PDB file of C-alpha atoms in Angstrom:
ATOM      1  CA  MET A   9      -5.313 189.571 216.039  1.00  0.00           C
ATOM      2  CA  THR A  10      -8.143 189.991 218.557  1.00  0.00           C
ATOM      3  CA  TRP A  11      -8.000 193.806 218.620  1.00  0.00           C
ATOM      4  CA  ASN A  12      -7.374 196.300 215.857  1.00  0.00           C
ATOM      5  CA  GLU A  13      -5.309 199.427 216.276  1.00  0.00           C
ATOM      6  CA  ASN A  14      -8.250 201.866 216.230  1.00  0.00           C
ATOM      7  CA  GLY A  15      -9.381 202.164 219.815  1.00  0.00           C
ATOM      8  CA  GLY A  16      -9.147 198.463 220.577  1.00  0.00           C
ATOM      9  CA  ARG A  17     -12.303 197.588 218.653  1.00  0.00           C
ATOM     10  CA  LEU A  18     -12.832 194.270 216.892  1.00  0.00           C
ATOM     11  CA  GLY A  19     -12.208 194.281 213.143  1.00  0.00           C
ATOM     12  CA  GLU A  20     -14.957 193.851 210.569  1.00  0.00           C
ATOM     13  CA  GLU A  21     -13.884 190.282 209.877  1.00  0.00           C
ATOM     14  CA  PHE A  22     -15.294 189.266 213.227  1.00  0.00           C
ATOM     15  CA  PHE A  23     -18.765 190.419 212.182  1.00  0.00           C
ATOM     16  CA  THR A  24     -18.728 188.983 208.674  1.00  0.00           C
ATOM     17  CA  PRO A  25     -20.870 185.866 208.198  1.00  0.00           C
ATOM     18  CA  GLY A  26     -18.842 182.770 207.446  1.00  0.00           C
ATOM     19  CA  SER A  27     -18.478 179.096 208.203  1.00  0.00           C
ATOM     20  CA  SER A  28     -17.998 177.566 211.669  1.00  0.00           C
ATOM     21  CA  SER A  29     -14.414 176.622 210.817  1.00  0.00           C
ATOM     22  CA  PHE A  30     -11.723 178.545 212.679  1.00  0.00           C
ATOM     23  CA  ALA A  31      -9.100 177.278 210.194  1.00  0.00           C
ATOM     24  CA  GLU A  32     -11.082 178.752 207.296  1.00  0.00           C
ATOM     25  CA  PHE A  33     -11.397 182.026 209.210  1.00  0.00           C
ATOM     26  CA  LEU A  34      -7.600 182.202 209.588  1.00  0.00           C
ATOM     27  CA  ALA A  35      -7.084 181.231 205.946  1.00  0.00           C
ATOM     28  CA  ALA A  36      -9.308 184.116 204.860  1.00  0.00           C
ATOM     29  CA  HIS A  37      -8.009 186.835 207.179  1.00  0.00           C
ATOM     30  CA  ARG A  38      -4.614 185.827 208.597  1.00  0.00           C
ATOM     31  CA  PRO A  39      -3.220 183.011 206.408  1.00  0.00           C
ATOM     32  CA  GLU A  40       0.320 183.660 207.669  1.00  0.00           C
ATOM     33  CA  LEU A  41      -0.730 182.176 211.019  1.00  0.00           C
ATOM     34  CA  LEU A  42      -1.431 178.781 209.473  1.00  0.00           C
ATOM     35  CA  SER A  43       1.778 176.762 209.665  1.00  0.00           C
ATOM     36  CA  THR A  44       0.274 174.226 207.253  1.00  0.00           C
ATOM     37  CA  ARG A  45       0.225 176.832 204.485  1.00  0.00           C
ATOM     38  CA  ARG A  46       3.926 177.678 204.620  1.00  0.00           C
ATOM     39  CA  VAL A  47       5.741 175.894 201.831  1.00  0.00           C
ATOM     40  CA  LEU A  48       9.533 175.852 201.509  1.00  0.00           C
ATOM     41  CA  PRO A  49      11.059 177.722 198.524  1.00  0.00           C
ATOM     42  CA  ASP A  50      11.186 175.850 195.227  1.00  0.00           C
ATOM     43  CA  GLY A  51      13.927 173.295 195.098  1.00  0.00           C
ATOM     44  CA  VAL A  52      14.372 173.232 198.883  1.00  0.00           C
ATOM     45  CA  ARG A  53      13.733 170.016 200.805  1.00  0.00           C
ATOM     46  CA  ALA A  54      13.922 169.542 204.568  1.00  0.00           C
ATOM     47  CA  ALA A  55      16.954 167.540 205.719  1.00  0.00           C
ATOM     48  CA  PRO A  56      15.654 164.560 207.738  1.00  0.00           C
ATOM     49  CA  ASP A  57      18.560 164.773 210.167  1.00  0.00           C
ATOM     50  CA  GLN A  58      17.852 168.442 210.998  1.00  0.00           C
ATOM     51  CA  VAL A  59      14.157 168.242 211.933  1.00  0.00           C
ATOM     52  CA  PRO A  60      12.844 166.288 214.961  1.00  0.00           C
ATOM     53  CA  HIS A  61      10.454 163.478 214.039  1.00  0.00           C
ATOM     54  CA  GLY A  62       8.162 161.583 216.357  1.00  0.00           C
ATOM     55  CA  THR A  63       7.355 157.874 216.228  1.00  0.00           C
ATOM     56  CA  THR A  64       5.383 155.412 217.157  1.00  0.00           C
ATOM     57  CA  VAL A  65       1.675 155.794 218.144  1.00  0.00           C
ATOM     58  CA  LEU A  66      -1.094 153.236 218.330  1.00  0.00           C
ATOM     59  CA  ALA A  67      -4.709 152.736 219.341  1.00  0.00           C
ATOM     60  CA  LEU A  68      -6.985 149.822 220.158  1.00  0.00           C
ATOM     61  CA  SER A  69     -10.603 149.471 221.126  1.00  0.00           C
ATOM     62  CA  TYR A  70     -11.472 147.780 224.407  1.00  0.00           C
ATOM     63  CA  ARG A  71     -14.519 146.969 226.526  1.00  0.00           C
ATOM     64  CA  ASP A  72     -15.282 150.508 227.720  1.00  0.00           C
ATOM     65  CA  GLY A  73     -14.095 152.573 224.756  1.00  0.00           C
ATOM     66  CA  VAL A  74     -10.794 153.170 223.013  1.00  0.00           C
ATOM     67  CA  LEU A  75      -7.152 153.390 224.194  1.00  0.00           C
ATOM     68  CA  ILE A  76      -4.467 155.514 222.506  1.00  0.00           C
ATOM     69  CA  ALA A  77      -0.763 155.409 223.342  1.00  0.00           C
ATOM     70  CA  GLY A  78       2.630 156.537 222.113  1.00  0.00           C
ATOM     71  CA  ASP A  79       6.308 156.214 222.867  1.00  0.00           C
ATOM     72  CA  ARG A  80       8.250 159.312 223.961  1.00  0.00           C
ATOM     73  CA  ARG A  81      11.240 159.456 221.549  1.00  0.00           C
ATOM     74  CA  ALA A  82      11.887 162.066 218.857  1.00  0.00           C
ATOM     75  CA  THR A  83      14.824 161.627 216.491  1.00  0.00           C
ATOM     76  CA  MET A  84      16.854 163.672 214.031  1.00  0.00           C
ATOM     77  CA  GLY A  85      18.469 161.202 211.687  1.00  0.00           C
ATOM     78  CA  ASN A  86      20.385 158.799 213.894  1.00  0.00           C
ATOM     79  CA  LEU A  87      20.337 161.168 216.896  1.00  0.00           C
ATOM     80  CA  ILE A  88      17.827 161.164 219.748  1.00  0.00           C
ATOM     81  CA  ALA A  89      16.434 164.690 219.779  1.00  0.00           C
ATOM     82  CA  GLN A  90      14.120 164.271 222.761  1.00  0.00           C
ATOM     83  CA  ARG A  91      13.363 161.439 225.162  1.00  0.00           C
ATOM     84  CA  ASP A  92      10.115 162.670 226.724  1.00  0.00           C
ATOM     85  CA  LEU A  93       8.062 164.041 223.855  1.00  0.00           C
ATOM     86  CA  GLU A  94       4.281 163.941 224.333  1.00  0.00           C
ATOM     87  CA  LYS A  95       2.621 162.586 221.204  1.00  0.00           C
ATOM     88  CA  VAL A  96      -0.871 161.917 222.604  1.00  0.00           C
ATOM     89  CA  HIS A  97      -3.205 164.878 223.190  1.00  0.00           C
ATOM     90  CA  PRO A  98      -6.887 165.338 223.972  1.00  0.00           C
ATOM     91  CA  ALA A  99      -8.718 167.137 221.168  1.00  0.00           C
ATOM     92  CA  ASP A 100     -11.878 167.586 223.242  1.00  0.00           C
ATOM     93  CA  ASP A 101     -13.683 165.687 226.013  1.00  0.00           C
ATOM     94  CA  HIS A 102     -14.316 162.554 223.909  1.00  0.00           C
ATOM     95  CA  THR A 103     -11.618 162.724 221.230  1.00  0.00           C
ATOM     96  CA  ALA A 104      -7.836 162.341 221.227  1.00  0.00           C
ATOM     97  CA  VAL A 105      -5.153 162.696 218.587  1.00  0.00           C
ATOM     98  CA  ALA A 106      -1.633 161.281 218.470  1.00  0.00           C
ATOM     99  CA  PHE A 107       0.982 161.958 215.816  1.00  0.00           C
ATOM    100  CA  ALA A 108       4.006 160.644 214.047  1.00  0.00           C
ATOM    101  CA  GLY A 109       6.150 162.818 211.788  1.00  0.00           C
ATOM    102  CA  THR A 110       7.566 166.351 211.938  1.00  0.00           C
ATOM    103  CA  VAL A 111       7.213 167.445 215.546  1.00  0.00           C
ATOM    104  CA  GLY A 112       6.898 171.208 215.147  1.00  0.00           C
ATOM    105  CA  LEU A 113       4.210 171.048 212.483  1.00  0.00           C
ATOM    106  CA  ALA A 114       2.407 168.252 214.328  1.00  0.00           C
ATOM    107  CA  LEU A 115       2.162 170.246 217.552  1.00  0.00           C
ATOM    108  CA  ASP A 116       0.872 173.309 215.656  1.00  0.00           C
ATOM    109  CA  MET A 117      -1.686 171.131 213.886  1.00  0.00           C
ATOM    110  CA  VAL A 118      -2.873 169.601 217.169  1.00  0.00           C
ATOM    111  CA  LYS A 119      -3.335 173.046 218.742  1.00  0.00           C
ATOM    112  CA  LEU A 120      -5.221 174.338 215.714  1.00  0.00           C
ATOM    113  CA  TYR A 121      -7.396 171.221 215.709  1.00  0.00           C
ATOM    114  CA  GLN A 122      -8.274 171.697 219.381  1.00  0.00           C
ATOM    115  CA  VAL A 123      -9.349 175.301 218.682  1.00  0.00           C
ATOM    116  CA  GLU A 124     -11.258 174.171 215.579  1.00  0.00           C
ATOM    117  CA  LEU A 125     -13.420 171.790 217.584  1.00  0.00           C
ATOM    118  CA  THR A 126     -14.030 174.329 220.373  1.00  0.00           C
ATOM    119  CA  HIS A 127     -14.837 177.062 217.865  1.00  0.00           C
ATOM    120  CA  PHE A 128     -17.362 174.872 216.038  1.00  0.00           C
ATOM    121  CA  GLU A 129     -19.145 174.012 219.260  1.00  0.00           C
ATOM    122  CA  LYS A 130     -19.362 177.673 220.328  1.00  0.00           C
ATOM    123  CA  ILE A 131     -20.655 178.787 216.933  1.00  0.00           C
ATOM    124  CA  GLU A 132     -23.085 175.939 216.301  1.00  0.00           C
ATOM    125  CA  GLY A 133     -24.125 175.277 219.909  1.00  0.00           C
ATOM    126  CA  VAL A 134     -23.521 171.508 219.576  1.00  0.00           C
ATOM    127  CA  ALA A 135     -20.416 169.333 219.452  1.00  0.00           C
ATOM    128  CA  MET A 136     -19.238 168.119 216.066  1.00  0.00           C
ATOM    129  CA  THR A 137     -19.946 164.483 215.282  1.00  0.00           C
ATOM    130  CA  LEU A 138     -16.988 162.105 215.391  1.00  0.00           C
ATOM    131  CA  ASP A 139     -17.202 161.592 211.613  1.00  0.00           C
ATOM    132  CA  GLY A 140     -17.158 165.372 211.204  1.00  0.00           C
ATOM    133  CA  LYS A 141     -14.099 165.646 213.456  1.00  0.00           C
ATOM    134  CA  ALA A 142     -12.275 163.065 211.329  1.00  0.00           C
ATOM    135  CA  ARG A 143     -13.108 164.951 208.122  1.00  0.00           C
ATOM    136  CA  ARG A 144     -11.934 168.249 209.621  1.00  0.00           C
ATOM    137  CA  LEU A 145      -8.574 166.747 210.567  1.00  0.00           C
ATOM    138  CA  ALA A 146      -8.251 165.231 207.108  1.00  0.00           C
ATOM    139  CA  GLY A 147      -8.741 168.735 205.647  1.00  0.00           C
ATOM    140  CA  MET A 148      -5.947 170.120 207.788  1.00  0.00           C
ATOM    141  CA  ILE A 149      -3.577 167.364 206.695  1.00  0.00           C
ATOM    142  CA  ARG A 150      -4.502 168.078 203.054  1.00  0.00           C
ATOM    143  CA  GLN A 151      -3.473 171.712 203.562  1.00  0.00           C
ATOM    144  CA  ASN A 152      -0.020 170.460 204.627  1.00  0.00           C
ATOM    145  CA  LEU A 153       0.527 168.466 201.414  1.00  0.00           C
ATOM    146  CA  GLY A 154       3.028 170.924 199.975  1.00  0.00           C
ATOM    147  CA  GLN A 155       5.248 170.680 203.040  1.00  0.00           C
ATOM    148  CA  ALA A 156       4.756 166.912 203.237  1.00  0.00           C
ATOM    149  CA  MET A 157       6.107 166.545 199.688  1.00  0.00           C
ATOM    150  CA  GLN A 158       9.159 168.536 200.822  1.00  0.00           C
ATOM    151  CA  GLY A 159       9.856 166.141 203.692  1.00  0.00           C
ATOM    152  CA  LEU A 160       7.770 167.712 206.494  1.00  0.00           C
ATOM    153  CA  ALA A 161       4.975 165.182 206.789  1.00  0.00           C
ATOM    154  CA  VAL A 162       2.587 164.776 209.719  1.00  0.00           C
ATOM    155  CA  VAL A 163       0.630 161.543 210.153  1.00  0.00           C
ATOM    156  CA  PRO A 164      -1.984 161.756 212.937  1.00  0.00           C
ATOM    157  CA  LEU A 165      -4.012 159.007 214.549  1.00  0.00           C
ATOM    158  CA  LEU A 166      -7.476 159.989 215.739  1.00  0.00           C
ATOM    159  CA  THR A 167      -9.599 158.165 218.307  1.00  0.00           C
ATOM    160  CA  GLY A 168     -12.938 158.968 219.837  1.00  0.00           C
ATOM    161  CA  TYR A 169     -15.874 157.655 221.798  1.00  0.00           C
ATOM    162  CA  ASP A 170     -19.052 157.728 219.708  1.00  0.00           C
ATOM    163  CA  PRO A 171     -22.225 157.389 221.821  1.00  0.00           C
ATOM    164  CA  SER A 172     -24.310 157.009 218.628  1.00  0.00           C
ATOM    165  CA  ALA A 173     -22.486 153.839 217.601  1.00  0.00           C
ATOM    166  CA  PRO A 174     -23.790 150.350 218.550  1.00  0.00           C
ATOM    167  CA  GLU A 175     -22.855 148.952 221.969  1.00  0.00           C
ATOM    168  CA  GLY A 176     -19.336 147.539 221.912  1.00  0.00           C
ATOM    169  CA  GLU A 177     -18.327 149.611 218.868  1.00  0.00           C
ATOM    170  CA  ARG A 178     -18.254 153.077 220.412  1.00  0.00           C
ATOM    171  CA  GLY A 179     -14.486 153.338 220.543  1.00  0.00           C
ATOM    172  CA  ARG A 180     -13.507 154.334 216.988  1.00  0.00           C
ATOM    173  CA  ILE A 181     -10.107 154.731 215.308  1.00  0.00           C
ATOM    174  CA  PHE A 182      -9.214 156.801 212.222  1.00  0.00           C
ATOM    175  CA  SER A 183      -5.958 156.936 210.291  1.00  0.00           C
ATOM    176  CA  PHE A 184      -4.817 159.293 207.532  1.00  0.00           C
ATOM    177  CA  ASP A 185      -2.263 159.471 204.741  1.00  0.00           C
ATOM    178  CA  ILE A 186      -0.125 162.520 203.949  1.00  0.00           C
ATOM    179  CA  ALA A 187      -2.600 163.676 201.297  1.00  0.00           C
ATOM    180  CA  GLY A 188      -5.493 163.757 203.795  1.00  0.00           C
ATOM    181  CA  GLY A 189      -6.966 160.395 202.905  1.00  0.00           C
ATOM    182  CA  LEU A 190      -9.259 159.179 205.695  1.00  0.00           C
ATOM    183  CA  TYR A 191      -9.565 155.550 206.777  1.00  0.00           C
ATOM    184  CA  GLU A 192     -11.496 154.075 209.676  1.00  0.00           C
ATOM    185  CA  LYS A 193      -9.733 151.134 211.303  1.00  0.00           C
ATOM    186  CA  THR A 194     -11.286 148.151 213.058  1.00  0.00           C
ATOM    187  CA  ASP A 195     -10.038 147.040 216.508  1.00  0.00           C
ATOM    188  CA  PHE A 196      -6.504 148.501 216.395  1.00  0.00           C
ATOM    189  CA  HIS A 197      -3.972 150.474 214.358  1.00  0.00           C
ATOM    190  CA  ALA A 198      -0.493 152.031 214.610  1.00  0.00           C
ATOM    191  CA  GLU A 199       1.401 154.800 212.813  1.00  0.00           C
ATOM    192  CA  GLY A 200       5.049 155.807 212.611  1.00  0.00           C
ATOM    193  CA  SER A 201       8.315 154.089 211.764  1.00  0.00           C
ATOM    194  CA  GLY A 202       7.757 151.363 214.354  1.00  0.00           C
ATOM    195  CA  SER A 203       4.147 150.756 213.305  1.00  0.00           C
ATOM    196  CA  PRO A 204       4.710 147.475 211.379  1.00  0.00           C
ATOM    197  CA  TYR A 205       6.114 145.864 214.512  1.00  0.00           C
ATOM    198  CA  ALA A 206       3.449 147.413 216.772  1.00  0.00           C
ATOM    199  CA  ARG A 207       0.667 146.226 214.491  1.00  0.00           C
ATOM    200  CA  GLY A 208       2.189 142.762 214.413  1.00  0.00           C
ATOM    201  CA  ALA A 209       2.174 142.631 218.203  1.00  0.00           C
ATOM    202  CA  LEU A 210      -1.384 143.902 218.445  1.00  0.00           C
ATOM    203  CA  LYS A 211      -2.476 141.343 215.875  1.00  0.00           C
ATOM    204  CA  LYS A 212      -1.563 138.544 218.239  1.00  0.00           C
ATOM    205  CA  LEU A 213      -2.507 140.275 221.531  1.00  0.00           C
ATOM    206  CA  PHE A 214      -5.790 141.943 220.649  1.00  0.00           C
ATOM    207  CA  ARG A 215      -9.092 140.295 221.443  1.00  0.00           C
ATOM    208  CA  LYS A 216     -12.609 141.617 221.825  1.00  0.00           C
ATOM    209  CA  GLY A 217     -13.701 142.723 225.286  1.00  0.00           C
ATOM    210  CA  LEU A 218     -10.299 143.544 226.812  1.00  0.00           C
ATOM    211  CA  ASP A 219     -10.545 145.420 230.106  1.00  0.00           C
ATOM    212  CA  ARG A 220      -8.576 148.590 230.630  1.00  0.00           C
ATOM    213  CA  ARG A 221      -5.614 146.977 232.312  1.00  0.00           C
ATOM    214  CA  ASP A 222      -5.170 144.257 229.662  1.00  0.00           C
ATOM    215  CA  ALA A 223      -5.623 146.813 226.880  1.00  0.00           C
ATOM    216  CA  ALA A 224      -2.897 149.003 228.403  1.00  0.00           C
ATOM    217  CA  LEU A 225      -0.541 146.018 228.753  1.00  0.00           C
ATOM    218  CA  ALA A 226      -1.183 145.045 225.120  1.00  0.00           C
ATOM    219  CA  ALA A 227      -0.330 148.616 224.050  1.00  0.00           C
ATOM    220  CA  LEU A 228       2.879 148.602 226.121  1.00  0.00           C
ATOM    221  CA  GLN A 229       3.860 145.201 224.706  1.00  0.00           C
ATOM    222  CA  ALA A 230       3.288 146.512 221.180  1.00  0.00           C
ATOM    223  CA  LEU A 231       5.405 149.631 221.816  1.00  0.00           C
ATOM    224  CA  TRP A 232       8.148 147.400 223.268  1.00  0.00           C
ATOM    225  CA  ASP A 233       8.144 145.298 220.058  1.00  0.00           C
ATOM    226  CA  ALA A 234       8.324 148.498 218.010  1.00  0.00           C
ATOM    227  CA  ALA A 235      11.301 149.750 220.042  1.00  0.00           C
ATOM    228  CA  ASP A 236      12.965 146.328 219.789  1.00  0.00           C
ATOM    229  CA  ASP A 237      13.148 146.542 216.001  1.00  0.00           C
ATOM    230  CA  ASP A 238      12.986 150.263 215.232  1.00  0.00           C
ATOM    231  CA  SER A 239      15.742 152.509 216.554  1.00  0.00           C
ATOM    232  CA  ALA A 240      13.523 155.613 216.279  1.00  0.00           C
ATOM    233  CA  THR A 241      11.044 154.237 218.811  1.00  0.00           C
ATOM    234  CA  GLY A 242      11.847 154.434 222.508  1.00  0.00           C
ATOM    235  CA  GLY A 243      10.836 151.816 225.051  1.00  0.00           C
ATOM    236  CA  PRO A 244      10.287 152.428 228.772  1.00  0.00           C
ATOM    237  CA  ASP A 245      13.293 154.235 230.242  1.00  0.00           C
ATOM    238  CA  ILE A 246      13.432 152.758 233.740  1.00  0.00           C
ATOM    239  CA  SER A 247      16.501 154.703 234.884  1.00  0.00           C
ATOM    240  CA  ARG A 248      15.052 158.093 233.864  1.00  0.00           C
ATOM    241  CA  ARG A 249      11.493 157.036 234.774  1.00  0.00           C
ATOM    242  CA  ILE A 250      10.206 157.990 231.312  1.00  0.00           C
ATOM    243  CA  PHE A 251       7.330 155.780 230.252  1.00  0.00           C
ATOM    244  CA  PRO A 252       4.958 155.708 227.290  1.00  0.00           C
ATOM    245  CA  ILE A 253       1.856 157.863 227.385  1.00  0.00           C
ATOM    246  CA  VAL A 254      -1.340 155.802 227.639  1.00  0.00           C
ATOM    247  CA  SER A 255      -4.780 157.407 227.545  1.00  0.00           C
ATOM    248  CA  VAL A 256      -8.334 156.145 227.299  1.00  0.00           C
ATOM    249  CA  ILE A 257     -11.610 157.622 226.078  1.00  0.00           C
ATOM    250  CA  THR A 258     -14.858 156.285 227.483  1.00  0.00           C
ATOM    251  CA  GLU A 259     -18.388 157.519 228.078  1.00  0.00           C
ATOM    252  CA  ASP A 260     -16.910 159.573 230.943  1.00  0.00           C
ATOM    253  CA  GLY A 261     -14.468 161.315 228.614  1.00  0.00           C
ATOM    254  CA  PHE A 262     -10.722 161.482 228.048  1.00  0.00           C
ATOM    255  CA  GLU A 263      -8.403 160.203 230.777  1.00  0.00           C
ATOM    256  CA  ARG A 264      -4.628 159.924 230.743  1.00  0.00           C
ATOM    257  CA  LEU A 265      -3.382 157.059 232.885  1.00  0.00           C
ATOM    258  CA  SER A 266      -1.437 158.392 235.841  1.00  0.00           C
ATOM    259  CA  GLU A 267       2.345 158.178 235.921  1.00  0.00           C
ATOM    260  CA  PRO A 268       2.300 155.658 238.839  1.00  0.00           C
ATOM    261  CA  GLU A 269      -0.137 153.398 236.962  1.00  0.00           C
ATOM    262  CA  THR A 270       1.805 153.581 233.694  1.00  0.00           C
ATOM    263  CA  GLU A 271       5.077 152.967 235.535  1.00  0.00           C
ATOM    264  CA  ALA A 272       3.695 149.934 237.380  1.00  0.00           C
ATOM    265  CA  LEU A 273       2.343 148.402 234.175  1.00  0.00           C
ATOM    266  CA  SER A 274       5.611 149.152 232.326  1.00  0.00           C
ATOM    267  CA  ARG A 275       7.707 147.531 235.030  1.00  0.00           C
ATOM    268  CA  GLU A 276       5.420 144.497 235.032  1.00  0.00           C
ATOM    269  CA  MET A 277       5.804 144.222 231.258  1.00  0.00           C
ATOM    270  CA  VAL A 278       9.606 144.593 231.422  1.00  0.00           C
ATOM    271  CA  GLU A 279       9.742 141.838 234.053  1.00  0.00           C
ATOM    272  CA  GLN A 280       7.683 139.575 231.804  1.00  0.00           C
ATOM    273  CA  ARG A 281      10.077 140.274 228.941  1.00  0.00           C
ATOM    274  CA  GLY A 282      12.970 139.141 231.140  1.00  0.00           C
ATOM    275  CA  ASN A 283      11.428 135.668 231.152  1.00  0.00           C
ATOM    276  CA  ARG A 284      10.115 135.787 227.581  1.00  0.00           C
ATOM    277  CA  PRO A 285      12.131 138.303 225.455  1.00  0.00           C
ATOM    278  CA  ASP A 286       9.955 137.867 222.390  1.00  0.00           C
ATOM    279  CA  GLY A 287       6.776 138.679 224.252  1.00  0.00           C
ATOM    280  CA  PRO A 288       3.670 136.737 225.180  1.00  0.00           C
ATOM    281  CA  ASN A 289       1.988 134.222 222.937  1.00  0.00           C
ATOM    282  CA  ALA A 290      -1.321 134.994 221.284  1.00  0.00           C
ATOM    283  CA  THR A 291      -4.323 134.340 223.534  1.00  0.00           C
ATOM    284  CA  PRO A 292      -6.675 131.681 222.123  1.00  0.00           C
TER     285      PRO A 292
END
């Protein structure tokens, strides 16, 4: 796409004025490269037991910013398709996206979204605002509506650190529906098949001003509760040393907690569950 066949020169489309959206550029000149535009033939619907799906992802605000986490399991019907899927990805230095839903489409959407944000910044000379980033992702989801109605839905969860927000409210969380509806959430949220159980756990564990360690433990506890009641969600796999992905976004940017730190917190949480299988009580 970068070079045409006549002497390796760039095509005219690269010199035609347009918007700062890379997705719109592809839609105009190479729409076949947009996986969100490919709709199955009429009357065809994806079989849920033939396409890997990812579950459960969550986010919560804490003292220094926002935390986003996800389990590692992907399923095809009642089969485990993958045990170490990565569902949490940085979108740029101060934004992260996690996903539940059709894995292949979700990964393509995440990659396109990462390019979209980088492309905007290079064209405009400034980073997109967090509200703008949320609207751009909503537009991408809307483009996937045809495939979502055929059983190939992607449901992202977007988090970011917003330096323009008031102190204590700079970690922001956005959720979406399959039609591209955009909703900002307060304090915490979860998506995916295990999300009702994860949200229930966060409802009792969340409190304002959590430090990073307590926020990570609350996320791990919530993912454990999701795995306890939802077979499509995977808990910490001690024997294989596969643990949930936990990342934070602060004023300093995106940071994924190291494997040793996540493992230590997971083992601590599992030990606590040995004494209290239903999890900790709500903190007054």
